mmCIF file of C-alpha atoms in Angstrom:
data_model
loop_
_atom_site.group_PDB
_atom_site.id
_atom_site.type_symbol
_atom_site.label_atom_id
_atom_site.label_comp_id
_atom_site.label_asym_id
_atom_site.label_seq_id
_atom_site.Cartn_x
_atom_site.Cartn_y
_atom_site.Cartn_z
ATOM 1 C CA MET U 246 0.000 0.000 0.000
ATOM 2 C CA SER U 247 1.337 3.419 -0.941
ATOM 3 C CA LEU U 248 1.806 5.995 1.807
ATOM 4 C CA ARG U 249 1.517 9.768 1.594
ATOM 5 C CA THR U 250 4.780 11.307 0.420
ATOM 6 C CA PRO U 251 6.090 14.008 2.768
ATOM 7 C CA GLU U 252 7.678 17.238 1.635
ATOM 8 C CA LEU U 253 11.475 17.220 1.264
ATOM 9 C CA LEU U 254 12.569 20.589 2.668
ATOM 10 C CA ALA U 255 16.065 21.789 1.768
ATOM 11 C CA PRO U 256 18.230 24.709 2.904
ATOM 12 C CA ALA U 257 19.280 27.605 0.690
ATOM 13 C CA GLY U 258 21.790 30.380 1.306
ATOM 14 C CA SER U 259 21.922 31.447 -2.333
ATOM 15 C CA LEU U 260 20.044 31.152 -5.617
ATOM 16 C CA THR U 261 22.514 28.497 -6.739
ATOM 17 C CA MET U 262 21.669 26.385 -3.718
ATOM 18 C CA LEU U 263 17.965 26.937 -4.340
ATOM 19 C CA ASP U 264 18.199 25.839 -7.970
ATOM 20 C CA THR U 265 20.349 22.849 -7.008
ATOM 21 C CA ALA U 266 17.959 21.709 -4.282
ATOM 22 C CA PHE U 267 15.003 21.614 -6.662
ATOM 23 C CA ALA U 268 17.013 19.981 -9.454
ATOM 24 C CA TYR U 269 17.945 17.132 -7.127
ATOM 25 C CA GLY U 270 14.562 16.414 -5.609
ATOM 26 C CA ALA U 271 13.534 18.966 -2.973
ATOM 27 C CA THR U 272 9.903 20.087 -3.004
ATOM 28 C CA ALA U 273 10.366 23.118 -0.745
ATOM 29 C CA ILE U 274 13.222 25.310 0.459
ATOM 30 C CA TYR U 275 13.779 27.569 3.435
ATOM 31 C CA ALA U 276 15.882 30.722 3.469
ATOM 32 C CA GLY U 277 16.149 33.696 5.768
ATOM 33 C CA GLN U 278 17.203 37.308 5.832
ATOM 34 C CA PRO U 279 20.433 37.679 7.838
ATOM 35 C CA ARG U 280 19.106 40.256 10.310
ATOM 36 C CA TYR U 281 16.162 38.146 11.418
ATOM 37 C CA SER U 282 17.236 34.526 10.988
ATOM 38 C CA LEU U 283 19.914 32.380 12.585
ATOM 39 C CA ARG U 284 22.242 32.439 9.569
ATOM 40 C CA VAL U 285 24.103 35.695 9.036
ATOM 41 C CA ARG U 286 27.078 34.344 7.049
ATOM 42 C CA ASN U 287 26.871 32.775 3.571
ATOM 43 C CA ASN U 288 23.394 34.198 3.105
ATOM 44 C CA ASP U 289 22.495 36.117 -0.059
ATOM 45 C CA PHE U 290 18.817 36.553 0.781
ATOM 46 C CA GLY U 291 19.348 39.791 2.663
ATOM 47 C CA ASP U 292 19.168 41.387 -0.782
ATOM 48 C CA ILE U 293 15.459 41.888 -1.510
ATOM 49 C CA ASP U 294 16.046 41.384 -5.247
ATOM 50 C CA VAL U 295 17.673 38.008 -4.608
ATOM 51 C CA LEU U 296 14.794 37.073 -2.312
ATOM 52 C CA ALA U 297 12.302 38.088 -5.013
ATOM 53 C CA GLN U 298 14.102 35.927 -7.589
ATOM 54 C CA GLY U 299 14.184 32.994 -5.188
ATOM 55 C CA ILE U 300 10.476 33.110 -4.444
ATOM 56 C CA ALA U 301 9.605 33.592 -8.129
ATOM 57 C CA ARG U 302 11.781 30.660 -9.230
ATOM 58 C CA THR U 303 10.280 28.459 -6.530
ATOM 59 C CA HIS U 304 6.695 29.262 -7.445
ATOM 60 C CA ALA U 305 7.410 28.827 -11.164
ATOM 61 C CA LEU U 306 8.318 25.202 -10.362
ATOM 62 C CA GLY U 307 5.163 24.717 -8.316
ATOM 63 C CA HIS U 308 7.164 24.404 -5.095
ATOM 64 C CA ARG U 309 7.072 26.232 -1.753
ATOM 65 C CA PHE U 310 9.391 28.875 -0.288
ATOM 66 C CA PHE U 311 9.527 29.344 3.497
ATOM 67 C CA LEU U 312 11.039 32.552 4.868
ATOM 68 C CA VAL U 313 12.931 32.055 8.114
ATOM 69 C CA SER U 314 12.490 34.719 10.776
ATOM 70 C CA ASN U 315 13.412 32.709 13.858
ATOM 71 C CA ILE U 316 15.586 34.935 16.046
ATOM 72 C CA TYR U 317 14.658 35.927 19.577
ATOM 73 C CA PRO U 318 15.082 39.685 19.051
ATOM 74 C CA HIS U 319 16.289 42.267 21.505
ATOM 75 C CA GLY U 320 14.530 45.620 21.516
ATOM 76 C CA ALA U 321 16.512 47.232 18.693
ATOM 77 C CA LYS U 322 15.504 44.564 16.193
ATOM 78 C CA LEU U 323 11.937 44.573 17.411
ATOM 79 C CA LYS U 324 11.631 48.271 16.500
ATOM 80 C CA THR U 325 12.690 47.683 12.877
ATOM 81 C CA TYR U 326 11.028 44.328 12.299
ATOM 82 C CA LEU U 327 7.701 45.224 10.711
ATOM 83 C CA ASP U 328 9.132 47.884 8.403
ATOM 84 C CA ASP U 329 11.938 45.581 7.270
ATOM 85 C CA MET U 330 9.646 42.597 6.735
ATOM 86 C CA ALA U 331 6.957 44.394 4.758
ATOM 87 C CA PRO U 332 8.805 44.188 1.393
ATOM 88 C CA ALA U 333 9.566 40.503 1.998
ATOM 89 C CA ILE U 334 5.969 39.659 2.900
ATOM 90 C CA ALA U 335 4.835 41.465 -0.254
ATOM 91 C CA LEU U 336 6.767 38.862 -2.289
ATOM 92 C CA LYS U 337 4.350 36.230 -0.937
ATOM 93 C CA PRO U 338 6.515 33.533 0.622
ATOM 94 C CA ASP U 339 4.436 30.455 1.376
ATOM 95 C CA ALA U 340 5.060 30.594 5.122
ATOM 96 C CA MET U 341 7.161 32.226 7.801
ATOM 97 C CA ILE U 342 9.306 30.065 10.107
ATOM 98 C CA MET U 343 9.258 31.803 13.501
ATOM 99 C CA SER U 344 10.037 31.154 17.154
ATOM 100 C CA ASP U 345 9.588 34.323 19.224
ATOM 101 C CA PRO U 346 6.010 34.743 20.550
ATOM 102 C CA GLY U 347 6.241 38.523 20.270
ATOM 103 C CA LEU U 348 7.226 38.464 16.607
ATOM 104 C CA ILE U 349 4.572 35.849 15.931
ATOM 105 C CA MET U 350 1.987 38.165 17.488
ATOM 106 C CA LEU U 351 3.155 41.108 15.361
ATOM 107 C CA VAL U 352 2.965 39.079 12.146
ATOM 108 C CA ARG U 353 -0.467 37.693 13.040
ATOM 109 C CA GLU U 354 -1.761 41.219 13.707
ATOM 110 C CA THR U 355 -0.159 42.839 10.651
ATOM 111 C CA TRP U 356 -0.469 40.071 8.065
ATOM 112 C CA PRO U 357 -3.223 37.724 9.341
ATOM 113 C CA GLU U 358 -3.229 35.793 6.068
ATOM 114 C CA MET U 359 0.431 34.794 6.407
ATOM 115 C CA GLU U 360 0.966 31.130 7.278
ATOM 116 C CA ILE U 361 3.362 30.606 10.190
ATOM 117 C CA HIS U 362 5.478 27.552 11.007
ATOM 118 C CA LEU U 363 6.948 27.232 14.492
ATOM 119 C CA SER U 364 10.754 26.960 14.437
ATOM 120 C CA VAL U 365 12.664 24.152 16.102
ATOM 121 C CA GLN U 366 14.127 26.966 18.244
ATOM 122 C CA ALA U 367 10.870 26.940 20.221
ATOM 123 C CA ASN U 368 11.759 23.448 21.516
ATOM 124 C CA THR U 369 8.352 21.801 21.146
ATOM 125 C CA VAL U 370 8.514 18.365 22.784
ATOM 126 C CA ASN U 371 4.926 17.407 23.615
ATOM 127 C CA ALA U 372 1.402 17.329 22.229
ATOM 128 C CA ALA U 373 0.035 19.950 24.646
ATOM 129 C CA ALA U 374 2.547 22.479 23.311
ATOM 130 C CA VAL U 375 1.544 21.629 19.736
ATOM 131 C CA ARG U 376 -2.116 22.232 20.602
ATOM 132 C CA PHE U 377 -1.208 25.537 22.273
ATOM 133 C CA TRP U 378 0.580 26.765 19.167
ATOM 134 C CA LYS U 379 -2.296 25.574 16.989
ATOM 135 C CA GLN U 380 -4.636 27.798 19.019
ATOM 136 C CA ALA U 381 -2.166 30.668 18.505
ATOM 137 C CA GLY U 382 -2.582 30.351 14.749
ATOM 138 C CA ILE U 383 0.433 28.164 13.918
ATOM 139 C CA SER U 384 -0.221 25.772 11.026
ATOM 140 C CA ARG U 385 2.969 23.691 11.316
ATOM 141 C CA VAL U 386 5.249 22.814 14.219
ATOM 142 C CA ILE U 387 8.870 21.839 13.664
ATOM 143 C CA LEU U 388 9.443 19.381 16.477
ATOM 144 C CA SER U 389 12.492 19.467 18.706
ATOM 145 C CA ARG U 390 15.425 17.282 17.678
ATOM 146 C CA GLU U 391 15.410 15.775 21.175
ATOM 147 C CA LEU U 392 12.393 13.524 20.518
ATOM 148 C CA SER U 393 12.384 9.802 19.844
ATOM 149 C CA LEU U 394 10.449 8.167 17.024
ATOM 150 C CA ASP U 395 7.884 6.830 19.500
ATOM 151 C CA GLN U 396 7.412 10.286 21.040
ATOM 152 C CA ILE U 397 6.933 11.793 17.578
ATOM 153 C CA ALA U 398 4.332 9.124 16.807
ATOM 154 C CA GLU U 399 2.463 9.958 20.024
ATOM 155 C CA ILE U 400 2.349 13.654 19.087
ATOM 156 C CA ARG U 401 1.135 12.787 15.590
ATOM 157 C CA GLN U 402 -1.712 10.707 17.022
ATOM 158 C CA ALA U 403 -2.683 13.411 19.507
ATOM 159 C CA CYS U 404 -2.492 16.295 17.000
ATOM 160 C CA PRO U 405 -3.844 15.045 13.667
ATOM 161 C CA ASP U 406 -4.903 18.542 12.526
ATOM 162 C CA THR U 407 -1.454 20.200 12.793
ATOM 163 C CA GLU U 408 1.350 19.770 10.275
ATOM 164 C CA LEU U 409 4.522 18.319 11.783
ATOM 165 C CA GLU U 410 8.083 18.686 10.526
ATOM 166 C CA VAL U 411 11.313 17.031 11.702
ATOM 167 C CA PHE U 412 15.003 17.253 10.857
ATOM 168 C CA ILE U 413 16.551 14.241 9.151
ATOM 169 C CA HIS U 414 20.069 15.417 8.284
ATOM 170 C CA GLY U 415 22.662 18.004 9.273
ATOM 171 C CA ALA U 416 24.563 19.489 12.180
ATOM 172 C CA LEU U 417 23.402 18.901 15.734
ATOM 173 C CA CYS U 418 23.771 21.440 18.510
ATOM 174 C CA ILE U 419 25.201 20.551 21.895
ATOM 175 C CA ALA U 420 22.355 22.409 23.579
ATOM 176 C CA TYR U 421 18.609 22.037 23.236
ATOM 177 C CA SER U 422 17.945 22.752 19.549
ATOM 178 C CA GLY U 423 20.238 25.734 19.222
ATOM 179 C CA ARG U 424 19.985 27.334 22.659
ATOM 180 C CA CYS U 425 23.760 27.401 23.114
ATOM 181 C CA LEU U 426 25.890 30.112 24.733
ATOM 182 C CA LEU U 427 29.385 28.909 23.784
ATOM 183 C CA SER U 428 29.830 31.176 20.775
ATOM 184 C CA GLY U 429 28.708 34.200 22.746
ATOM 185 C CA TYR U 430 31.007 33.270 25.623
ATOM 186 C CA PHE U 431 34.098 32.662 23.485
ATOM 187 C CA ASN U 432 33.627 35.160 20.650
ATOM 188 C CA HIS U 433 30.888 37.554 21.735
ATOM 189 C CA ARG U 434 28.843 36.358 18.746
ATOM 190 C CA ASP U 435 25.378 35.336 19.867
ATOM 191 C CA PRO U 436 24.059 32.069 18.381
ATOM 192 C CA ASN U 437 20.458 33.136 18.890
ATOM 193 C CA GLN U 438 21.069 36.281 16.852
ATOM 194 C CA GLY U 439 22.371 34.337 13.861
ATOM 195 C CA SER U 440 26.136 34.704 14.263
ATOM 196 C CA CYS U 441 27.138 31.376 15.803
ATOM 197 C CA THR U 442 30.830 30.532 15.313
ATOM 198 C CA ASN U 443 30.189 26.810 15.939
ATOM 199 C CA SER U 444 32.445 26.915 18.984
ATOM 200 C CA CYS U 445 31.266 23.434 19.998
ATOM 201 C CA ARG U 446 32.972 22.103 16.870
ATOM 202 C CA TRP U 447 36.434 23.424 17.636
ATOM 203 C CA ASP U 448 39.191 20.959 18.380
ATOM 204 C CA PHE U 449 39.000 20.265 22.101
ATOM 205 C CA ASN U 450 41.426 18.139 24.087
ATOM 206 C CA VAL U 451 40.147 16.443 27.248
ATOM 207 C CA LYS U 452 42.530 16.184 30.202
ATOM 208 C CA PRO U 453 42.000 14.768 33.700
ATOM 209 C CA ALA U 454 41.895 17.125 36.654
ATOM 210 C CA THR U 455 41.950 16.681 40.366
ATOM 211 C CA GLU U 456 38.707 15.739 42.027
ATOM 212 C CA ASP U 457 37.011 18.468 43.985
ATOM 213 C CA ALA U 458 34.172 18.407 46.484
ATOM 214 C CA SER U 459 31.564 18.028 43.746
ATOM 215 C CA GLY U 460 33.069 14.826 42.335
ATOM 216 C CA ASP U 461 35.052 13.971 39.229
ATOM 217 C CA VAL U 462 35.927 16.980 37.098
ATOM 218 C CA TYR U 463 37.552 17.025 33.678
ATOM 219 C CA VAL U 464 39.358 19.867 32.007
ATOM 220 C CA ILE U 465 39.197 20.759 28.307
ATOM 221 C CA GLU U 466 41.684 22.743 26.282
ATOM 222 C CA GLU U 467 40.671 24.301 22.976
ATOM 223 C CA ARG U 468 43.733 23.445 20.888
ATOM 224 C CA GLU U 469 43.208 25.595 17.793
ATOM 225 C CA LYS U 470 41.945 29.013 18.846
ATOM 226 C CA ARG U 471 42.503 29.170 22.617
ATOM 227 C CA GLN U 472 45.500 26.945 23.235
ATOM 228 C CA GLY U 473 46.556 27.012 26.866
ATOM 229 C CA SER U 474 43.093 28.038 28.036
ATOM 230 C CA TYR U 475 41.579 25.384 30.290
ATOM 231 C CA MET U 476 37.945 25.020 31.312
ATOM 232 C CA PRO U 477 36.275 22.486 33.630
ATOM 233 C CA ILE U 478 33.411 20.362 32.349
ATOM 234 C CA GLU U 479 30.987 18.135 34.174
ATOM 235 C CA GLU U 480 28.432 15.521 33.237
ATOM 236 C CA ASP U 481 24.970 14.813 34.596
ATOM 237 C CA GLU U 482 22.302 12.248 33.726
ATOM 238 C CA HIS U 483 21.637 14.039 30.406
ATOM 239 C CA GLY U 484 25.246 14.079 29.183
ATOM 240 C CA THR U 485 27.978 16.669 28.744
ATOM 241 C CA TYR U 486 27.501 20.222 27.515
ATOM 242 C CA ILE U 487 30.750 20.995 25.733
ATOM 243 C CA LEU U 488 32.502 19.013 22.966
ATOM 244 C CA ASN U 489 31.054 18.740 19.489
ATOM 245 C CA SER U 490 28.327 16.390 18.398
ATOM 246 C CA LYS U 491 28.372 14.047 15.466
ATOM 247 C CA ASP U 492 26.150 15.061 12.545
ATOM 248 C CA LEU U 493 22.578 13.859 12.224
ATOM 249 C CA ARG U 494 21.865 11.251 9.556
ATOM 250 C CA ALA U 495 18.435 9.700 9.927
ATOM 251 C CA ILE U 496 17.984 8.164 6.506
ATOM 252 C CA GLU U 497 17.436 4.744 8.076
ATOM 253 C CA HIS U 498 14.369 6.212 9.845
ATOM 254 C CA VAL U 499 12.705 7.785 6.802
ATOM 255 C CA GLN U 500 10.401 4.808 6.345
ATOM 256 C CA ARG U 501 9.145 5.019 9.953
ATOM 257 C CA LEU U 502 8.658 8.784 9.714
ATOM 258 C CA VAL U 503 6.638 8.341 6.520
ATOM 259 C CA GLU U 504 4.535 5.672 8.228
ATOM 260 C CA ILE U 505 3.953 7.979 11.216
ATOM 261 C CA GLY U 506 2.612 10.611 8.818
ATOM 262 C CA ILE U 507 5.144 13.414 9.230
ATOM 263 C CA ASP U 508 4.369 16.211 6.769
ATOM 264 C CA SER U 509 7.890 17.500 6.101
ATOM 265 C CA LEU U 510 11.388 16.030 6.352
ATOM 266 C CA LYS U 511 14.020 18.725 6.689
ATOM 267 C CA ILE U 512 17.713 18.958 5.834
ATOM 268 C CA GLU U 513 19.884 21.375 7.843
ATOM 269 C CA GLY U 514 22.671 23.379 6.197
ATOM 270 C CA ARG U 515 21.980 26.881 4.864
ATOM 271 C CA THR U 516 25.719 27.691 4.994
ATOM 272 C CA LYS U 517 26.791 24.491 3.234
ATOM 273 C CA SER U 518 27.800 24.068 -0.427
ATOM 274 C CA PRO U 519 25.610 23.357 -3.477
ATOM 275 C CA TYR U 520 27.283 19.927 -3.595
ATOM 276 C CA TYR U 521 26.021 19.186 -0.094
ATOM 277 C CA VAL U 522 22.494 20.187 -1.126
ATOM 278 C CA ALA U 523 22.658 18.102 -4.311
ATOM 279 C CA ARG U 524 23.920 14.987 -2.554
ATOM 280 C CA THR U 525 21.534 15.146 0.402
ATOM 281 C CA CYS U 526 18.459 15.997 -1.682
ATOM 282 C CA GLN U 527 19.185 13.272 -4.220
ATOM 283 C CA THR U 528 19.752 10.664 -1.511
ATOM 284 C CA TYR U 529 16.774 11.523 0.684
ATOM 285 C CA ARG U 530 14.560 11.913 -2.391
ATOM 286 C CA GLN U 531 15.135 8.244 -3.199
ATOM 287 C CA ALA U 532 14.670 7.192 0.418
ATOM 288 C CA ILE U 533 11.348 9.065 0.676
ATOM 289 C CA ASP U 534 10.042 7.730 -2.634
ATOM 290 C CA ASP U 535 11.031 4.189 -1.695
ATOM 291 C CA ALA U 536 9.356 4.488 1.702
ATOM 292 C CA ALA U 537 6.153 5.939 0.243
ATOM 293 C CA ALA U 538 6.007 3.056 -2.237
ATOM 294 C CA GLY U 539 6.538 0.467 0.504
ATOM 295 C CA ARG U 540 10.101 -0.378 -0.446
ATOM 296 C CA GLY U 541 12.838 -0.770 2.161
ATOM 297 C CA LEU U 542 15.921 1.387 2.512
ATOM 298 C CA ASP U 543 18.644 0.885 -0.080
ATOM 299 C CA PRO U 544 21.820 0.559 2.062
ATOM 300 C CA ALA U 545 23.858 2.136 -0.750
ATOM 301 C CA LEU U 546 22.294 5.477 0.185
ATOM 302 C CA LEU U 547 24.289 5.517 3.410
ATOM 303 C CA GLY U 548 27.476 5.257 1.385
ATOM 304 C CA GLN U 549 26.470 8.263 -0.700
ATOM 305 C CA LEU U 550 26.132 10.371 2.430
ATOM 306 C CA GLU U 551 29.497 9.190 3.753
ATOM 307 C CA GLY U 552 31.106 11.183 0.925
ATOM 308 C CA LEU U 553 29.968 14.458 2.456
ATOM 309 C CA ALA U 554 32.223 16.285 4.892
ATOM 310 C CA ASN U 555 30.992 15.227 8.321
ATOM 311 C CA ARG U 556 32.092 14.712 11.899
ATOM 312 C CA GLY U 557 30.829 11.169 12.000
ATOM 313 C CA TYR U 558 27.132 10.355 11.918
ATOM 314 C CA THR U 559 24.514 9.681 14.542
ATOM 315 C CA ASP U 560 20.763 9.204 14.360
ATOM 316 C CA GLY U 561 20.458 11.590 17.273
ATOM 317 C CA PHE U 562 17.615 10.936 19.703
ATOM 318 C CA TYR U 563 15.405 8.983 17.329
ATOM 319 C CA GLN U 564 16.202 5.701 19.060
ATOM 320 C CA ARG U 565 18.181 4.786 22.145
ATOM 321 C CA HIS U 566 19.340 1.401 20.895
ATOM 322 C CA THR U 567 19.690 0.167 17.322
ATOM 323 C CA PRO U 568 17.264 -2.710 16.658
ATOM 324 C CA ALA U 569 18.872 -5.914 15.412
ATOM 325 C CA GLU U 570 16.884 -5.853 12.177
ATOM 326 C CA THR U 571 18.323 -2.475 11.200
ATOM 327 C CA GLN U 572 21.889 -2.817 12.431
ATOM 328 C CA ASN U 573 23.027 -3.928 8.984
ATOM 329 C CA TYR U 574 22.181 -0.462 7.642
ATOM 330 C CA LEU U 575 25.140 0.989 9.533
ATOM 331 C CA ARG U 576 27.630 -1.140 7.588
ATOM 332 C CA GLY U 577 25.379 -2.337 4.808
ATOM 333 C CA HIS U 578 27.101 -0.292 2.138
ATOM 334 C CA SER U 579 30.388 -0.859 0.371
ATOM 335 C CA GLU U 580 33.275 1.083 1.884
ATOM 336 C CA SER U 581 34.798 1.149 -1.613
ATOM 337 C CA ASP U 582 31.890 3.259 -2.815
ATOM 338 C CA ARG U 583 32.668 6.159 -0.519
ATOM 339 C CA SER U 584 33.450 9.333 -2.429
ATOM 340 C CA GLN U 585 34.927 12.807 -2.005
ATOM 341 C CA TYR U 586 33.728 15.976 -3.708
ATOM 342 C CA VAL U 587 36.485 17.025 -6.148
ATOM 343 C CA GLY U 588 35.019 19.491 -8.646
ATOM 344 C CA ASP U 589 32.279 21.138 -10.675
ATOM 345 C CA VAL U 590 31.799 20.748 -14.435
ATOM 346 C CA VAL U 591 31.433 24.379 -15.514
ATOM 347 C CA ALA U 592 31.682 24.446 -19.325
ATOM 348 C CA TYR U 593 32.021 22.423 -22.549
ATOM 349 C CA ASP U 594 34.759 23.233 -25.067
ATOM 350 C CA ALA U 595 33.362 22.092 -28.432
ATOM 351 C CA THR U 596 36.672 22.693 -30.197
ATOM 352 C CA ARG U 597 38.575 20.367 -27.884
ATOM 353 C CA GLY U 598 35.651 18.066 -27.142
ATOM 354 C CA LEU U 599 36.377 18.391 -23.446
ATOM 355 C CA VAL U 600 34.590 19.746 -20.400
ATOM 356 C CA GLU U 601 36.136 22.238 -18.008
ATOM 357 C CA VAL U 602 36.247 21.233 -14.346
ATOM 358 C CA ASN U 603 36.685 23.721 -11.524
ATOM 359 C CA VAL U 604 38.759 21.654 -9.090
ATOM 360 C CA LYS U 605 37.834 21.498 -5.391
ATOM 361 C CA ASN U 606 40.026 18.621 -4.179
ATOM 362 C CA LYS U 607 42.874 16.574 -5.619
ATOM 363 C CA PHE U 608 42.208 13.869 -8.219
ATOM 364 C CA GLY U 609 44.023 12.465 -11.216
ATOM 365 C CA VAL U 610 44.288 10.126 -14.188
ATOM 366 C CA GLY U 611 43.363 6.584 -13.211
ATOM 367 C CA ASP U 612 40.819 7.671 -10.610
ATOM 368 C CA ARG U 613 37.272 6.399 -10.722
ATOM 369 C CA ILE U 614 34.838 9.300 -10.473
ATOM 370 C CA GLU U 615 31.102 9.778 -10.115
ATOM 371 C CA LEU U 616 29.258 12.435 -12.085
ATOM 372 C CA ILE U 617 26.338 13.600 -9.971
ATOM 373 C CA LEU U 618 23.481 14.796 -12.191
ATOM 374 C CA PRO U 619 19.742 15.369 -11.642
ATOM 375 C CA SER U 620 19.051 12.894 -14.436
ATOM 376 C CA GLY U 621 21.080 10.162 -12.742
ATOM 377 C CA ASN U 622 24.644 9.566 -11.641
ATOM 378 C CA ARG U 623 27.352 8.023 -13.821
ATOM 379 C CA ASP U 624 30.584 6.208 -12.963
ATOM 380 C CA ILE U 625 33.595 7.035 -15.153
ATOM 381 C CA SER U 626 37.305 6.248 -15.033
ATOM 382 C CA ILE U 627 39.608 9.145 -15.893
ATOM 383 C CA THR U 628 41.923 8.210 -18.764
ATOM 384 C CA GLN U 629 42.923 11.690 -19.957
ATOM 385 C CA MET U 630 43.329 15.155 -18.441
ATOM 386 C CA GLU U 631 44.562 18.432 -19.928
ATOM 387 C CA ASN U 632 45.407 21.899 -18.683
ATOM 388 C CA ALA U 633 44.318 25.206 -20.278
ATOM 389 C CA ALA U 634 47.158 25.051 -22.827
ATOM 390 C CA GLY U 635 46.093 21.607 -23.990
ATOM 391 C CA ASP U 636 49.039 19.836 -22.381
ATOM 392 C CA ALA U 637 48.459 16.415 -20.854
ATOM 393 C CA VAL U 638 48.555 16.405 -17.041
ATOM 394 C CA GLU U 639 48.296 13.557 -14.578
ATOM 395 C CA VAL U 640 46.951 15.333 -11.501
ATOM 396 C CA ALA U 641 44.541 18.143 -10.641
ATOM 397 C CA PRO U 642 46.270 19.383 -7.464
ATOM 398 C CA GLY U 643 43.301 20.944 -5.691
ATOM 399 C CA SER U 644 41.219 24.062 -5.240
ATOM 400 C CA GLY U 645 42.095 26.962 -7.544
ATOM 401 C CA HIS U 646 42.991 24.780 -10.520
ATOM 402 C CA ARG U 647 41.006 23.991 -13.654
ATOM 403 C CA VAL U 648 41.391 20.936 -15.865
ATOM 404 C CA TRP U 649 39.710 19.552 -18.983
ATOM 405 C CA LEU U 650 38.317 16.014 -19.211
ATOM 406 C CA PRO U 651 36.800 13.972 -22.076
ATOM 407 C CA LEU U 652 33.208 14.016 -20.822
ATOM 408 C CA PRO U 653 29.992 14.665 -22.791
ATOM 409 C CA ALA U 654 28.530 18.160 -23.086
ATOM 410 C CA GLU U 655 25.532 17.158 -20.974
ATOM 411 C CA SER U 656 27.933 16.836 -18.030
ATOM 412 C CA VAL U 657 27.958 20.636 -17.636
ATOM 413 C CA GLY U 658 26.454 21.464 -14.266
ATOM 414 C CA ALA U 659 27.423 18.108 -12.769
ATOM 415 C CA PHE U 660 29.287 17.724 -9.512
ATOM 416 C CA VAL U 661 32.317 15.431 -9.607
ATOM 417 C CA ALA U 662 33.138 13.034 -6.772
ATOM 418 C CA ARG U 663 36.157 10.731 -6.584
ATOM 419 C CA TYR U 664 35.726 7.256 -5.123
ATOM 420 C CA VAL U 665 38.115 6.690 -2.235
#
């Protein structure tokens, strides 16, 4: 029996990311203006013309564009909010993603027709909270990352008339869904104002310390940016609160989330690369379609995600222990099929019959590569490579270089990954 197919919601920090997300299978994107969302850097949508193009391109494809406005503003931003948002609202985004009750109230009063989705920043973890926000005029709640699959199912059963959204891939915070103070403490850049420096992901070194009256204490040293600076850390029944988390990868749970009836599956990463968006959208697109059609997870999809830069993967809080019947997913893909992003195919030279590749990482003649295309991926072995002068070369050294390969013209726009 076929199940309802949920929305695949992808991040966008630029028009290129937006176009890439839709080309590779997303059905909605979310983007925010730097002043009022939690992504200040790598964000082109502060330009109202870029925002207008993004919304127009999205609607031309029949897809949905969600405008993120999820900061908890101090007074200065509150004073400018309505005037600054009026031009954006006039472009008719499909919904606003918000967290602050005051801003939600202002939007409801000023633009009552605007659909509002509750951000994960609001930390919704139970059905009573979902019902409260429904009464406040919220049409969709993005549930906290700290919920298990069974808890999500309970909320779905208790709140059948509210759309529910969950994260399935991307960075995890070391505090409750983004409520972290490390960046503000270390760098005076407030995470909840959009300028997080990802301090939890710095390179920390754990060292033992003497026990004090409160029990065992450990000391951490930040080795890259604050070498020689030591800080105590402690652990309680919920875990530790410094040291970086692995990245979320919940592709093995897509089938259960589809069965539960979740309305939207969301990928984190508005500051990531177009390659990241292409690879995640393509992979989760297949997983969602397979689940909706009643097919099981293809373990090869895990291998495709291994090729992305990551800090190791976890399925977060979705399950405490891995069931025996799904343990094979964790190593059910070929290690030889792991790949690394090495370049973009940017042009076709008809005179030479070669495509131009903008190199991102080292690769060379003899390597087996994967061309990642919306129409389907292709495996190719590199037998020839030239530089701009037409001289044969053996290696593309890395970022900043360009090489020419004997690939078909339809490869233009493809991402290139090298199998490792």
